[in-house]
JSON list of C-alpha atoms in Angstrom, two decimals:
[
{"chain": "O", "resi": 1, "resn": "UNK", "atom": "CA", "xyz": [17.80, -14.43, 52.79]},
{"chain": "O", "resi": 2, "resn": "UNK", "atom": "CA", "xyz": [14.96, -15.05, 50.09]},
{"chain": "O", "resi": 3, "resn": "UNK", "atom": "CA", "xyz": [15.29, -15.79, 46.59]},
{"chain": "O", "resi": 4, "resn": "UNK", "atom": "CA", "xyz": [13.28, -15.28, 43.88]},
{"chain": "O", "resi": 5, "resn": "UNK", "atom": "CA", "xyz": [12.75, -17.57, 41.18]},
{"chain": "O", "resi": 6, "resn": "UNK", "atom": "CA", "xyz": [12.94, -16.68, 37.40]},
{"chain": "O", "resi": 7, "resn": "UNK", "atom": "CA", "xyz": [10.85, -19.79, 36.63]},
{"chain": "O", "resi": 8, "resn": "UNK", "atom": "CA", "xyz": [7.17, -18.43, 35.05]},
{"chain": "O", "resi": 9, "resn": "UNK", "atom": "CA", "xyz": [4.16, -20.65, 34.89]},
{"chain": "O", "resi": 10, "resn": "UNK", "atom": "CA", "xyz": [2.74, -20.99, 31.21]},
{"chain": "O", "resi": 11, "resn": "UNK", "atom": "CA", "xyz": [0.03, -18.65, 32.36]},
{"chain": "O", "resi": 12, "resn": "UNK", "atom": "CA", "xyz": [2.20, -16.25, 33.77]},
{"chain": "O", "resi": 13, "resn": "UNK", "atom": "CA", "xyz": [3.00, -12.87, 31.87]},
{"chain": "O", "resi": 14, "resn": "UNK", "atom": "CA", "xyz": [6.82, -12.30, 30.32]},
{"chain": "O", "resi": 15, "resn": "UNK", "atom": "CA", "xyz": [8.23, -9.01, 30.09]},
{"chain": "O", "resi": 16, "resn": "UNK", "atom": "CA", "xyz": [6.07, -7.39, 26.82]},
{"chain": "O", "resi": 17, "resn": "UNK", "atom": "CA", "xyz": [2.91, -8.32, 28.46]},
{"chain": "O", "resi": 18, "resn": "UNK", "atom": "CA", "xyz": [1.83, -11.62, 27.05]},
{"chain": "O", "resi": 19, "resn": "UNK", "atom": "CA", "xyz": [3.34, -15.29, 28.18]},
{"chain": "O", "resi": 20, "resn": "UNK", "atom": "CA", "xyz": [5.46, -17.76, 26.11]},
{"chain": "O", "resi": 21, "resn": "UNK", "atom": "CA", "xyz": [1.81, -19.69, 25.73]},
{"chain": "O", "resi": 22, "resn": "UNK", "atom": "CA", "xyz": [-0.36, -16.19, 24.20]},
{"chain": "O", "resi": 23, "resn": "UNK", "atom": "CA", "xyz": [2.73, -15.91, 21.87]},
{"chain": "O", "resi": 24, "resn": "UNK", "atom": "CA", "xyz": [2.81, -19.47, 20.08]},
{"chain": "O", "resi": 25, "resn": "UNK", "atom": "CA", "xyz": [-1.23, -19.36, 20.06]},
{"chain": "O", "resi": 26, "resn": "UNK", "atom": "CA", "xyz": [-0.38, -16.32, 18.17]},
{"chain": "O", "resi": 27, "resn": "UNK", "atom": "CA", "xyz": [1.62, -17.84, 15.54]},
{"chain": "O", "resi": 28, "resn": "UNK", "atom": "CA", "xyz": [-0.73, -20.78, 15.47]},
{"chain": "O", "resi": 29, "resn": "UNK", "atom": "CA", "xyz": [-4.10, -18.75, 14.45]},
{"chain": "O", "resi": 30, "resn": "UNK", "atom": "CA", "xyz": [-1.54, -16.47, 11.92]},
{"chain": "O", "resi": 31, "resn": "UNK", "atom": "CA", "xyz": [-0.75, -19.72, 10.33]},
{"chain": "O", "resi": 32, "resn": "UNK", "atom": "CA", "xyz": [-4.10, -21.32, 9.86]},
{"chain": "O", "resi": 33, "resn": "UNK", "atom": "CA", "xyz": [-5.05, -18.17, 8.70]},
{"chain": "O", "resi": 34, "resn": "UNK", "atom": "CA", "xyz": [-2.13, -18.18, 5.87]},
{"chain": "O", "resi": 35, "resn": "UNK", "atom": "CA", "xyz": [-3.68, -21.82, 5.09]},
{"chain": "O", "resi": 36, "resn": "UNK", "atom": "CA", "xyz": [-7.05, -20.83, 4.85]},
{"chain": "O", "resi": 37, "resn": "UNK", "atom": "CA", "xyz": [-6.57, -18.31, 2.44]},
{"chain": "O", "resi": 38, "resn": "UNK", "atom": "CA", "xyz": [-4.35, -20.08, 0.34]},
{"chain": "O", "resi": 39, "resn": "UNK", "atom": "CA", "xyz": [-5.52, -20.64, -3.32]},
{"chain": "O", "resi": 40, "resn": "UNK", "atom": "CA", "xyz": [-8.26, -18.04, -2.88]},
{"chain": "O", "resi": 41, "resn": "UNK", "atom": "CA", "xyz": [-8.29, -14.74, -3.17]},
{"chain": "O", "resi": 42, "resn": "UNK", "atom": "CA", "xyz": [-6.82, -12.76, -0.34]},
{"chain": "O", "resi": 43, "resn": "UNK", "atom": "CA", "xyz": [-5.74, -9.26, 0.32]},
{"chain": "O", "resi": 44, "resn": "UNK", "atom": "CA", "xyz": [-8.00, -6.72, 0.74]},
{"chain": "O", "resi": 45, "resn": "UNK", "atom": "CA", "xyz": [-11.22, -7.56, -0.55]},
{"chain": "O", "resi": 46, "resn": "UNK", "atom": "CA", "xyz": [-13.57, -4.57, -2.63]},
{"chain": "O", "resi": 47, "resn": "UNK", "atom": "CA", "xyz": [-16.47, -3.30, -0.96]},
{"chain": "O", "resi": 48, "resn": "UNK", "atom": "CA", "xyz": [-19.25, -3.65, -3.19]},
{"chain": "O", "resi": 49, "resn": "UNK", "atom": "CA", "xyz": [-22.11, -1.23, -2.02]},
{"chain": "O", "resi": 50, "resn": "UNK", "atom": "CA", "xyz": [-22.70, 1.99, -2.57]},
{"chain": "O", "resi": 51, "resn": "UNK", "atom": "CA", "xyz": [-22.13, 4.93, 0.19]},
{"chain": "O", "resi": 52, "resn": "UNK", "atom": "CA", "xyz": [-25.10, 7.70, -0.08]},
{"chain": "O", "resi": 53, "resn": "UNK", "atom": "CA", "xyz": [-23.50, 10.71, -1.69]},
{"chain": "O", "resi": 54, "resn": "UNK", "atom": "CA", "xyz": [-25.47, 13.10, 0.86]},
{"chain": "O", "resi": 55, "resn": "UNK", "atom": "CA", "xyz": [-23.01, 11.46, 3.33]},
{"chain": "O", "resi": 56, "resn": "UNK", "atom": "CA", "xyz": [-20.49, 11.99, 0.73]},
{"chain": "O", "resi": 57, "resn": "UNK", "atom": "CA", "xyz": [-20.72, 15.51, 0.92]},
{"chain": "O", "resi": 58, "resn": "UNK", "atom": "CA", "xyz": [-20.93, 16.15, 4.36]},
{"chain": "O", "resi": 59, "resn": "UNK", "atom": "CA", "xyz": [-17.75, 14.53, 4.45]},
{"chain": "O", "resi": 60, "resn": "UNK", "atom": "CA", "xyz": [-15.84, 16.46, 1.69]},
{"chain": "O", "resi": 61, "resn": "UNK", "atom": "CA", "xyz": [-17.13, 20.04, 2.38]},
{"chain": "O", "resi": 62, "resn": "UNK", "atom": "CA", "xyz": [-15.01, 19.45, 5.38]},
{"chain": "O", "resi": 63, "resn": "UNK", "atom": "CA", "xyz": [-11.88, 18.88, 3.65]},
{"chain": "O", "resi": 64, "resn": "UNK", "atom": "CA", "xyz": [-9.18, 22.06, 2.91]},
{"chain": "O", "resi": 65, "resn": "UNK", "atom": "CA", "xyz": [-9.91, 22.81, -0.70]},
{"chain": "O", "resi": 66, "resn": "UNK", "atom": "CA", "xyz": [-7.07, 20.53, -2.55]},
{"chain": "O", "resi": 67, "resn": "UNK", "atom": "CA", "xyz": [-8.35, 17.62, -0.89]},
{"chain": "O", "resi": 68, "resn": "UNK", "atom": "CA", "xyz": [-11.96, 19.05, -2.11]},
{"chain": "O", "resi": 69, "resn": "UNK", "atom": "CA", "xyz": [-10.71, 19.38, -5.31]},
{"chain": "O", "resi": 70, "resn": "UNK", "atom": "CA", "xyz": [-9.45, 16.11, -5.75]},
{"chain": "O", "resi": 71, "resn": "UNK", "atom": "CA", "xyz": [-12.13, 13.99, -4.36]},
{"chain": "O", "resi": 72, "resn": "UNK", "atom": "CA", "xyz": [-14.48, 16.12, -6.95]},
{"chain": "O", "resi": 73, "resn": "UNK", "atom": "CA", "xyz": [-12.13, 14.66, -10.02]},
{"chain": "O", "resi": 74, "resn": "UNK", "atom": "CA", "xyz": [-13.09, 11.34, -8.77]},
{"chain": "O", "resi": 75, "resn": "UNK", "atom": "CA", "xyz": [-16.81, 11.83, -7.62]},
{"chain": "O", "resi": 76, "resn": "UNK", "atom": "CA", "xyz": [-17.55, 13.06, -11.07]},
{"chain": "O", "resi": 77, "resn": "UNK", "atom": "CA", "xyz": [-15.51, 10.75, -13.36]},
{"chain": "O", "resi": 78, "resn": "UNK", "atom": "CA", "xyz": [-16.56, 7.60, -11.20]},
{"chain": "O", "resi": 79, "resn": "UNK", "atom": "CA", "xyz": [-19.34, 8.19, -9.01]},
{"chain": "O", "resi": 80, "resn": "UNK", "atom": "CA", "xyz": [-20.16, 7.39, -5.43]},
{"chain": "O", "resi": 81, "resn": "UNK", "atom": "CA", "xyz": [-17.58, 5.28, -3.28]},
{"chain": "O", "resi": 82, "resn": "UNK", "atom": "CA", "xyz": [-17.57, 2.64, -1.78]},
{"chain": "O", "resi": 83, "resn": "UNK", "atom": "CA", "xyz": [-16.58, 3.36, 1.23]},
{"chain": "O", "resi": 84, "resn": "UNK", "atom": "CA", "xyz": [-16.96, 6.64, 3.65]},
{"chain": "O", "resi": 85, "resn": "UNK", "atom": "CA", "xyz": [-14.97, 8.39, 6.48]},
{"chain": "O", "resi": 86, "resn": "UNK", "atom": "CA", "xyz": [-14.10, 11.65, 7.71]},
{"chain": "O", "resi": 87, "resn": "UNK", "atom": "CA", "xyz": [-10.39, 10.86, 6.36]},
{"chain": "O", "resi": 88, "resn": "UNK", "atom": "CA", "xyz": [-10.98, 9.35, 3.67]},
{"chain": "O", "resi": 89, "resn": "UNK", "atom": "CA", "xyz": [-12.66, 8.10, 0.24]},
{"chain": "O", "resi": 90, "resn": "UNK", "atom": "CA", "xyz": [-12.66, 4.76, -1.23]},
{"chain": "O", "resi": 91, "resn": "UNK", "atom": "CA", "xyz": [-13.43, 3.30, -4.97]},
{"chain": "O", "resi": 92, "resn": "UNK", "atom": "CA", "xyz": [-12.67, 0.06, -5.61]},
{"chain": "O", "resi": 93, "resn": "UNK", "atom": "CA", "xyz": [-12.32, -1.48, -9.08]},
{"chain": "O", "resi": 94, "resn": "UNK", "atom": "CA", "xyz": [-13.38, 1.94, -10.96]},
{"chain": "O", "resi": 95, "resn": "UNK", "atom": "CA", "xyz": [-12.08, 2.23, -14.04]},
{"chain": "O", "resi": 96, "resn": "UNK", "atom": "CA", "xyz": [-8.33, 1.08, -15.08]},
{"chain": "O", "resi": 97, "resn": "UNK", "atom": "CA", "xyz": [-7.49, 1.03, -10.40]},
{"chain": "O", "resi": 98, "resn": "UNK", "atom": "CA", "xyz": [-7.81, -1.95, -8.13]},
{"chain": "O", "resi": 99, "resn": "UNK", "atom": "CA", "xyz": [-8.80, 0.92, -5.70]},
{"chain": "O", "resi": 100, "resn": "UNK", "atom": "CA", "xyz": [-8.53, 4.40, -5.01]},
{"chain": "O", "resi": 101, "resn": "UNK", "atom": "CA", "xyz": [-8.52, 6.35, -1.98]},
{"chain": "O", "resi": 102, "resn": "UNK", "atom": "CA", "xyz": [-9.12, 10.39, -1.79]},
{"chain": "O", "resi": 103, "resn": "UNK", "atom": "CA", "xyz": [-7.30, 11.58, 1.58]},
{"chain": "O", "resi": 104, "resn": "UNK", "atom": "CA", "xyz": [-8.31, 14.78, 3.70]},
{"chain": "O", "resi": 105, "resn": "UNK", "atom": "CA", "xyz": [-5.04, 15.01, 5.18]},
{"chain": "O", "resi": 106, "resn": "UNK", "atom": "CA", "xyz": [-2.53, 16.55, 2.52]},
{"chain": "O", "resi": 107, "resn": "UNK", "atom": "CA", "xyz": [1.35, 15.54, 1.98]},
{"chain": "O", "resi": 108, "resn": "UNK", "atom": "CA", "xyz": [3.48, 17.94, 0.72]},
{"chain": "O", "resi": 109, "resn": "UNK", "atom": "CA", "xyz": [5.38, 17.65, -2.45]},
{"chain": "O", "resi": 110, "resn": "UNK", "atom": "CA", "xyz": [7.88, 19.22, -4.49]},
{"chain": "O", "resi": 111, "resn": "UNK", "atom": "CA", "xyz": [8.36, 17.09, -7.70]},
{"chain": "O", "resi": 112, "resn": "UNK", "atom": "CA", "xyz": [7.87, 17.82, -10.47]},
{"chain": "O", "resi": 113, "resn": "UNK", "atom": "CA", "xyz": [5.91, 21.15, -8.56]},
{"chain": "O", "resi": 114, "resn": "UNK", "atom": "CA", "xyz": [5.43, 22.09, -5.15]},
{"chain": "O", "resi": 115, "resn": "UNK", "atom": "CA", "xyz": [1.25, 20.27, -4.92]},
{"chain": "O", "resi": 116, "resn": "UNK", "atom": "CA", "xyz": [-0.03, 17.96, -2.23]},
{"chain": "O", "resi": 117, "resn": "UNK", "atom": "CA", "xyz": [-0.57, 14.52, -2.32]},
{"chain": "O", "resi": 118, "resn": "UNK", "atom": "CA", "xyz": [-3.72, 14.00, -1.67]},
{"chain": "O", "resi": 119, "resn": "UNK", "atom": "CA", "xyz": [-4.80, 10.67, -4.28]},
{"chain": "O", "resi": 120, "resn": "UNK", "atom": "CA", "xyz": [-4.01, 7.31, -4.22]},
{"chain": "O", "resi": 121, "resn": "UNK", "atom": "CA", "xyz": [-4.26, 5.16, -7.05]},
{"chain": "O", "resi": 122, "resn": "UNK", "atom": "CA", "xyz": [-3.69, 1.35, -7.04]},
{"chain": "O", "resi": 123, "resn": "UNK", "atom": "CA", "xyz": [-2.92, -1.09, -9.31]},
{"chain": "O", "resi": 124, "resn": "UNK", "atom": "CA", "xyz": [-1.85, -5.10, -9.23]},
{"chain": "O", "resi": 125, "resn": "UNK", "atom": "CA", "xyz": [1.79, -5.07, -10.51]},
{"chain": "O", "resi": 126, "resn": "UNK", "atom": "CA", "xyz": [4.90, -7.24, -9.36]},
{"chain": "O", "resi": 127, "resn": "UNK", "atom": "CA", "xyz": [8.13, -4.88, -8.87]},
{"chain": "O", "resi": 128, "resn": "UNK", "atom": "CA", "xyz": [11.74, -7.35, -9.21]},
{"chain": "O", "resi": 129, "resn": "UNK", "atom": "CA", "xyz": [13.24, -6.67, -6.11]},
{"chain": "O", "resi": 130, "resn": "UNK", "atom": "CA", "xyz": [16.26, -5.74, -8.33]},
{"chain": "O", "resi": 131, "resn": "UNK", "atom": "CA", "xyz": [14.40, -2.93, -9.45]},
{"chain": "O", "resi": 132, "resn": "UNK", "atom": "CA", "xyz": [12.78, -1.81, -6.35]},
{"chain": "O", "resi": 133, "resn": "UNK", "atom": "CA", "xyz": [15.41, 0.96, -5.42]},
{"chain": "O", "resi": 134, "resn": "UNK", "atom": "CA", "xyz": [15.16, 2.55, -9.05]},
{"chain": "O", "resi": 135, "resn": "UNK", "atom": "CA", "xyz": [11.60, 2.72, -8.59]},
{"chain": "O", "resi": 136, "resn": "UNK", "atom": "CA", "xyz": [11.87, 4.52, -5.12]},
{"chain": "O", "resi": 137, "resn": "UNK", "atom": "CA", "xyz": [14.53, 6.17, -6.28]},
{"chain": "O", "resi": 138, "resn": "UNK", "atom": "CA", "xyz": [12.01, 7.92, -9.44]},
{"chain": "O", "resi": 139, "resn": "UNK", "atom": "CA", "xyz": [9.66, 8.70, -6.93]},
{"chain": "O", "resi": 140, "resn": "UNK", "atom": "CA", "xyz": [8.57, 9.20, -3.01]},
{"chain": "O", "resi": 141, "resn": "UNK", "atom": "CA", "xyz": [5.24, 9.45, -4.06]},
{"chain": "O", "resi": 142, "resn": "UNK", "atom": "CA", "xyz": [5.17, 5.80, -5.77]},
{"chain": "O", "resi": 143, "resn": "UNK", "atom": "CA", "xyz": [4.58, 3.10, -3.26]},
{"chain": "O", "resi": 144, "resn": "UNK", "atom": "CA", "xyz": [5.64, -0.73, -3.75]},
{"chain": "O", "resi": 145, "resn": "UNK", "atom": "CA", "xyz": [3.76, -3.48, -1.57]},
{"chain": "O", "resi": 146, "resn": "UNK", "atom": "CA", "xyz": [5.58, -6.34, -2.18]},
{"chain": "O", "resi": 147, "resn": "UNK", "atom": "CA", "xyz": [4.07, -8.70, -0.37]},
{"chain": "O", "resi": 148, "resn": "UNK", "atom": "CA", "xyz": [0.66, -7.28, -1.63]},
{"chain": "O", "resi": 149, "resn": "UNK", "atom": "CA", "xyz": [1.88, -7.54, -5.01]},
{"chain": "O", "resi": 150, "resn": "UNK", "atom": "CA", "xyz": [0.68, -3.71, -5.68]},
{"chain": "O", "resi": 151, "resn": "UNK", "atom": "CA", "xyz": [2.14, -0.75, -6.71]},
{"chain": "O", "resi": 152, "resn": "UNK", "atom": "CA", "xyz": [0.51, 2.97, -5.71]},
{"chain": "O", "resi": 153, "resn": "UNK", "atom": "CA", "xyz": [1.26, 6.71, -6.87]},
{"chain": "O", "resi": 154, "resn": "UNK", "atom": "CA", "xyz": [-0.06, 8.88, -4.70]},
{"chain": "O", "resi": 155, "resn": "UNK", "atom": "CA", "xyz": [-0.86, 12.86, -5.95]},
{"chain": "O", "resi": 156, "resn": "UNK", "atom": "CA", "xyz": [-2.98, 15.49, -6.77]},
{"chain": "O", "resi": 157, "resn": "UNK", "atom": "CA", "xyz": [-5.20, 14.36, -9.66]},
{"chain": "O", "resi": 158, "resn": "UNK", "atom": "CA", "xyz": [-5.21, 11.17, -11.76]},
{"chain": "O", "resi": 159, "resn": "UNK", "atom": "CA", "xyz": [-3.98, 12.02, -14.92]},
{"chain": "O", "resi": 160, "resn": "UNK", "atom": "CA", "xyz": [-0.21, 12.24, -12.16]},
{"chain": "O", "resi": 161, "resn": "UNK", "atom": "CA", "xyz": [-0.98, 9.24, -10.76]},
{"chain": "O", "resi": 162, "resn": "UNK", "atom": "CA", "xyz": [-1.49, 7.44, -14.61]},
{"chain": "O", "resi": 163, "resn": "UNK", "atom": "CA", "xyz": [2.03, 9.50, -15.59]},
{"chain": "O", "resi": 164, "resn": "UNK", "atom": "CA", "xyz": [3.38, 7.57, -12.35]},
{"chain": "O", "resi": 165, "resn": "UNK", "atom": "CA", "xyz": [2.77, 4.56, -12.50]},
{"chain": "O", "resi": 166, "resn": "UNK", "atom": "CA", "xyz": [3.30, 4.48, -16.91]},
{"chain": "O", "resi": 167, "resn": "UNK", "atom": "CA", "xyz": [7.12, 5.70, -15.22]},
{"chain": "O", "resi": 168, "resn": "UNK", "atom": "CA", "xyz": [7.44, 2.81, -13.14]},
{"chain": "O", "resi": 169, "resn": "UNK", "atom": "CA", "xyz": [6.67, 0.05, -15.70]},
{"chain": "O", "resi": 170, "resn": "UNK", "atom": "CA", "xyz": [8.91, 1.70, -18.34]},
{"chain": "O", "resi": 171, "resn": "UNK", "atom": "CA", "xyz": [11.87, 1.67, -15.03]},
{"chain": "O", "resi": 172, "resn": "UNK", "atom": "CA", "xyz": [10.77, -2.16, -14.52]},
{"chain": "O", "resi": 173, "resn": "UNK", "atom": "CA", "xyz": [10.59, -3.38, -18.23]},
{"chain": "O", "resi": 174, "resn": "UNK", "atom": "CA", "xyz": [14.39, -1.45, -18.46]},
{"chain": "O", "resi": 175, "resn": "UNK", "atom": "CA", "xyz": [13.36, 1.39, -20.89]},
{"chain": "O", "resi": 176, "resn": "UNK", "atom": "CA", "xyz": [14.42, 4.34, -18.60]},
{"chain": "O", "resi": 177, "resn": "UNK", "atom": "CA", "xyz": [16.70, 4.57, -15.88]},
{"chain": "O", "resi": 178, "resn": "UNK", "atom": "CA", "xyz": [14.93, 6.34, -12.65]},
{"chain": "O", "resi": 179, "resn": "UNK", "atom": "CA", "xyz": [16.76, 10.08, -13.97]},
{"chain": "O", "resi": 180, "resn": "UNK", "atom": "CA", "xyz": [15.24, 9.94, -17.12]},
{"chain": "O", "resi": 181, "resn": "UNK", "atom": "CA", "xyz": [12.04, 8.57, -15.65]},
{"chain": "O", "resi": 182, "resn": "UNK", "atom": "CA", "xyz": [12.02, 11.75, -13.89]},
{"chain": "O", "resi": 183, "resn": "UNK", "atom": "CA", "xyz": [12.84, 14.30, -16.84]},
{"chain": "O", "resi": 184, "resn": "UNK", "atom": "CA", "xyz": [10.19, 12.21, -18.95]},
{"chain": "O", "resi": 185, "resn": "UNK", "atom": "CA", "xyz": [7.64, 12.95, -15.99]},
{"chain": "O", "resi": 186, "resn": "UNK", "atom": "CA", "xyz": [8.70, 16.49, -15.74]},
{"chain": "O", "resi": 187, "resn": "UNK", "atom": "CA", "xyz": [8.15, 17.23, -19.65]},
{"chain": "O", "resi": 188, "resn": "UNK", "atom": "CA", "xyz": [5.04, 15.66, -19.90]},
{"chain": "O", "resi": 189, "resn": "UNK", "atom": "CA", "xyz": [3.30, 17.12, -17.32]},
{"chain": "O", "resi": 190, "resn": "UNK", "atom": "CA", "xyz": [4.26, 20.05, -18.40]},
{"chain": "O", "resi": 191, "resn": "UNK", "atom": "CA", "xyz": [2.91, 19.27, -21.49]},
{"chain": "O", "resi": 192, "resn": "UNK", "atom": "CA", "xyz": [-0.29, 18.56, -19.68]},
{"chain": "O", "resi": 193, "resn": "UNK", "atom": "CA", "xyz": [-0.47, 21.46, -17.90]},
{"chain": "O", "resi": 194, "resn": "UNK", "atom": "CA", "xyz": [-0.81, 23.80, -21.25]},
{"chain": "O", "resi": 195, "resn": "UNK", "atom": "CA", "xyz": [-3.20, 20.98, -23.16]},
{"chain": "O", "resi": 196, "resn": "UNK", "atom": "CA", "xyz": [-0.29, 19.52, -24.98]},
{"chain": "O", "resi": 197, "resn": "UNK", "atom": "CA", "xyz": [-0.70, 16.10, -26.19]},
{"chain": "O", "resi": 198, "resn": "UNK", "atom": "CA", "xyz": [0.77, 13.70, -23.08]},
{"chain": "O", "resi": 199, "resn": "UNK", "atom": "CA", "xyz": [-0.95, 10.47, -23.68]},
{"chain": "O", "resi": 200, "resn": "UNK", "atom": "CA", "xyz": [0.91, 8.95, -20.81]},
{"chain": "O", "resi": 201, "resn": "UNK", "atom": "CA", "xyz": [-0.88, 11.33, -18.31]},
{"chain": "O", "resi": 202, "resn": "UNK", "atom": "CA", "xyz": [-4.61, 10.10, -19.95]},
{"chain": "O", "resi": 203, "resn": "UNK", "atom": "CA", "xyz": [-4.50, 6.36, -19.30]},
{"chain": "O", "resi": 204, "resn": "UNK", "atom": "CA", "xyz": [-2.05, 3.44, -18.50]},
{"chain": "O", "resi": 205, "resn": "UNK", "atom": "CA", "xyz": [0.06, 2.73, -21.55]},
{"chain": "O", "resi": 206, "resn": "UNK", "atom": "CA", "xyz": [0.45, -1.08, -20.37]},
{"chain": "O", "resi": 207, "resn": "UNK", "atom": "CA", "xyz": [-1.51, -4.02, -19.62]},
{"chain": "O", "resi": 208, "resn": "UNK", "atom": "CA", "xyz": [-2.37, -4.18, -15.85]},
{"chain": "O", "resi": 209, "resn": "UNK", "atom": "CA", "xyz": [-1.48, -7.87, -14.71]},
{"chain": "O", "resi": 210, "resn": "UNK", "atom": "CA", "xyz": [-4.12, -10.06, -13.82]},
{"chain": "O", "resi": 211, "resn": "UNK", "atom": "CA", "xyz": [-2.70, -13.04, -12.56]},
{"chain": "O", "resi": 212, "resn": "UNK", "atom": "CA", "xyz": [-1.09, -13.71, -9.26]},
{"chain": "O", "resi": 213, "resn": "UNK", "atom": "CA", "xyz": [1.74, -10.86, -8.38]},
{"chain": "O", "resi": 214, "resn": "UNK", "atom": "CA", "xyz": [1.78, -10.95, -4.78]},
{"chain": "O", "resi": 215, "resn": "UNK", "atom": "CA", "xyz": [5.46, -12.03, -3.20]},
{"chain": "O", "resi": 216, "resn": "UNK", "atom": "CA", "xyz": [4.67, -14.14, -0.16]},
{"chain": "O", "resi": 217, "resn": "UNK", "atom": "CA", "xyz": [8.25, -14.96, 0.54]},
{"chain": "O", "resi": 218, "resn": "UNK", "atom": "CA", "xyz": [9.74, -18.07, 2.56]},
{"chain": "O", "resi": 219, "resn": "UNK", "atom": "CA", "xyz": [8.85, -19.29, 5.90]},
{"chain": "O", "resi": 220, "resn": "UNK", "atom": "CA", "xyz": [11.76, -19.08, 8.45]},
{"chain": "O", "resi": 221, "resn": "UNK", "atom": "CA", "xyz": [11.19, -18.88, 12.06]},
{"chain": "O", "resi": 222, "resn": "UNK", "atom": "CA", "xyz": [10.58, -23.19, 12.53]},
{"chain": "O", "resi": 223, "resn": "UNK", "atom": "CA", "xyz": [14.45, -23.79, 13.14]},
{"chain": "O", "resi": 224, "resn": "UNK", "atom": "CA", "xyz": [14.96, -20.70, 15.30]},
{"chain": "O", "resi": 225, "resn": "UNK", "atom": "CA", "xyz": [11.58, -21.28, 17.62]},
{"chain": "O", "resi": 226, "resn": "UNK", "atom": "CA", "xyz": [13.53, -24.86, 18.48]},
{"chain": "O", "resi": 227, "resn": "UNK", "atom": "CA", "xyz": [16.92, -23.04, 19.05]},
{"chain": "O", "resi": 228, "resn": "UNK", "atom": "CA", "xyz": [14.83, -20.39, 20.93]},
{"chain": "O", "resi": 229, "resn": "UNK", "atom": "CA", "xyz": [12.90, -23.01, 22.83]},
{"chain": "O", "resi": 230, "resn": "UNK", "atom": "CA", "xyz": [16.15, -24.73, 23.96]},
{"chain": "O", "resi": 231, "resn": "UNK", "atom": "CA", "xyz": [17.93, -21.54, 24.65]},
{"chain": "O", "resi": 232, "resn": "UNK", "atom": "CA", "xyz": [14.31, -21.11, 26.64]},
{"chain": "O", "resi": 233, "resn": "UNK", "atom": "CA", "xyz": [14.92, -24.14, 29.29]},
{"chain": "O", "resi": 234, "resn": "UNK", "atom": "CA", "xyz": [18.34, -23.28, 29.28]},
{"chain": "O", "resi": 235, "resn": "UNK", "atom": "CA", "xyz": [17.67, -19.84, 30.80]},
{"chain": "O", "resi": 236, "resn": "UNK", "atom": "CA", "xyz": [15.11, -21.87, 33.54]},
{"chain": "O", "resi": 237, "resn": "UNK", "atom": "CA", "xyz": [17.64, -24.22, 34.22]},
{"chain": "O", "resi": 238, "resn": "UNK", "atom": "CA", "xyz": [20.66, -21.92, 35.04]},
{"chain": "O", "resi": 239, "resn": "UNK", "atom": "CA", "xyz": [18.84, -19.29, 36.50]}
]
């Protein structure tokens, strides 16, 4: 009778397509890279030209008329973007965002009215992770990237996404709990809506940080790749 070996050469694939050796190399480039971009800046990084609005236009007559509508807002209050696809349109640095992004594709959404999400505006802000499930809890629409150190609204025109994110510092500085965040948001864009005054819906109503907020946690994995490793020569030996 034969018998077939579990032992695998350092070349030789695992289960999940890549061998014990393509894994660590893995983890070896991902941490220079950490090191390299340590004490500059990192993240993603504006694009500084210009894309040719003919090309701009192409792209947006294309899109269903919300997404049109949107993307207009933005063409005309900051000009040509930055960047250019079929999906999408990017600004970076324009006005009071770290970047903004028009979308084609729409999301559905029902608060405070049934619209579609179809603008993304982004800002540098640090959310406690105590207060991270109040913010969420406000709204879907808000985004919180940690690790990024950013936080993102995402709806139908800017003067929602300003109302937004002016929600989520007053939930993070402890002025409003994520209910009356909500009923603050609902009367003021209401207020909007029939030219009312609703000065949170015309600008940010805080200073946007401008120091470092991103959140790169703690490192780990070192003690469990040795217990791994172990475990590892264990499983060779035994069989």
């Amino acid at each position: 009778m034969s018998t077939q070996s579990n032992d695998l050469s350092p070349g030789e694939h695992e289960p999940g397509g890549k061998s014990a050796a393509d894994r660590l190399k893995t983890v070896a480039v991902a941490a220079m890279s950490d090191t390299k971009t340590a004490g500059r800046d990192a993240g993603i990084q504006p694009t500084r030209g210009l894309v040719d609005m003919a090309m701009v236009e192409r792209i947006v007559a294309e899109w269903p008329k919300m997404a049109q509508k949107s993307a207009r807002e933005i063409l005309g209050k900051y000009g040509a973007p930055n960047e250019a696809v079929e999906s999408r349109l990017i600004w970076y640095e324009n006005g009071p965002w770290k970047r903004t992004i028009c979308y084609r594709d729409e999301i559905p959404h029902h608060f405070p009215n049934p619209h579609s999400d179809t603008l993304e505006c982004v800002i540098d802000y640090q959310v406690p992770l105590e207060k991270v499930s109040e913010v969420l809890k406000f709204d879907g629409s808000v985004v919180v990237e940690r690790t990024a150190g950013e936080v993102s609204s995402r709806c139908d025109m800017e003067a929602a996404n300003f109302l937004a994110l002016n929600m989520v510092h007053e939930i993070v500085t402890g002025n409003m709990t994520a209910e009356q965040a909500r009923d603050f948001l609902t009367e003021t864009a209401a207020a909007y809506v029939v030219s009312r005054s609703a000065p949170h819906a015309e600008r940010l109503m805080f200073d946007v940080p401008t120091g470092e907020t991103s959140e790169k946690d703690h490192t780990t994995i070192a003690g469990a790749v040795v217990r791994q490793a172990a475990g590892k020569i264990k499983d060779v030996v035994v069989g």
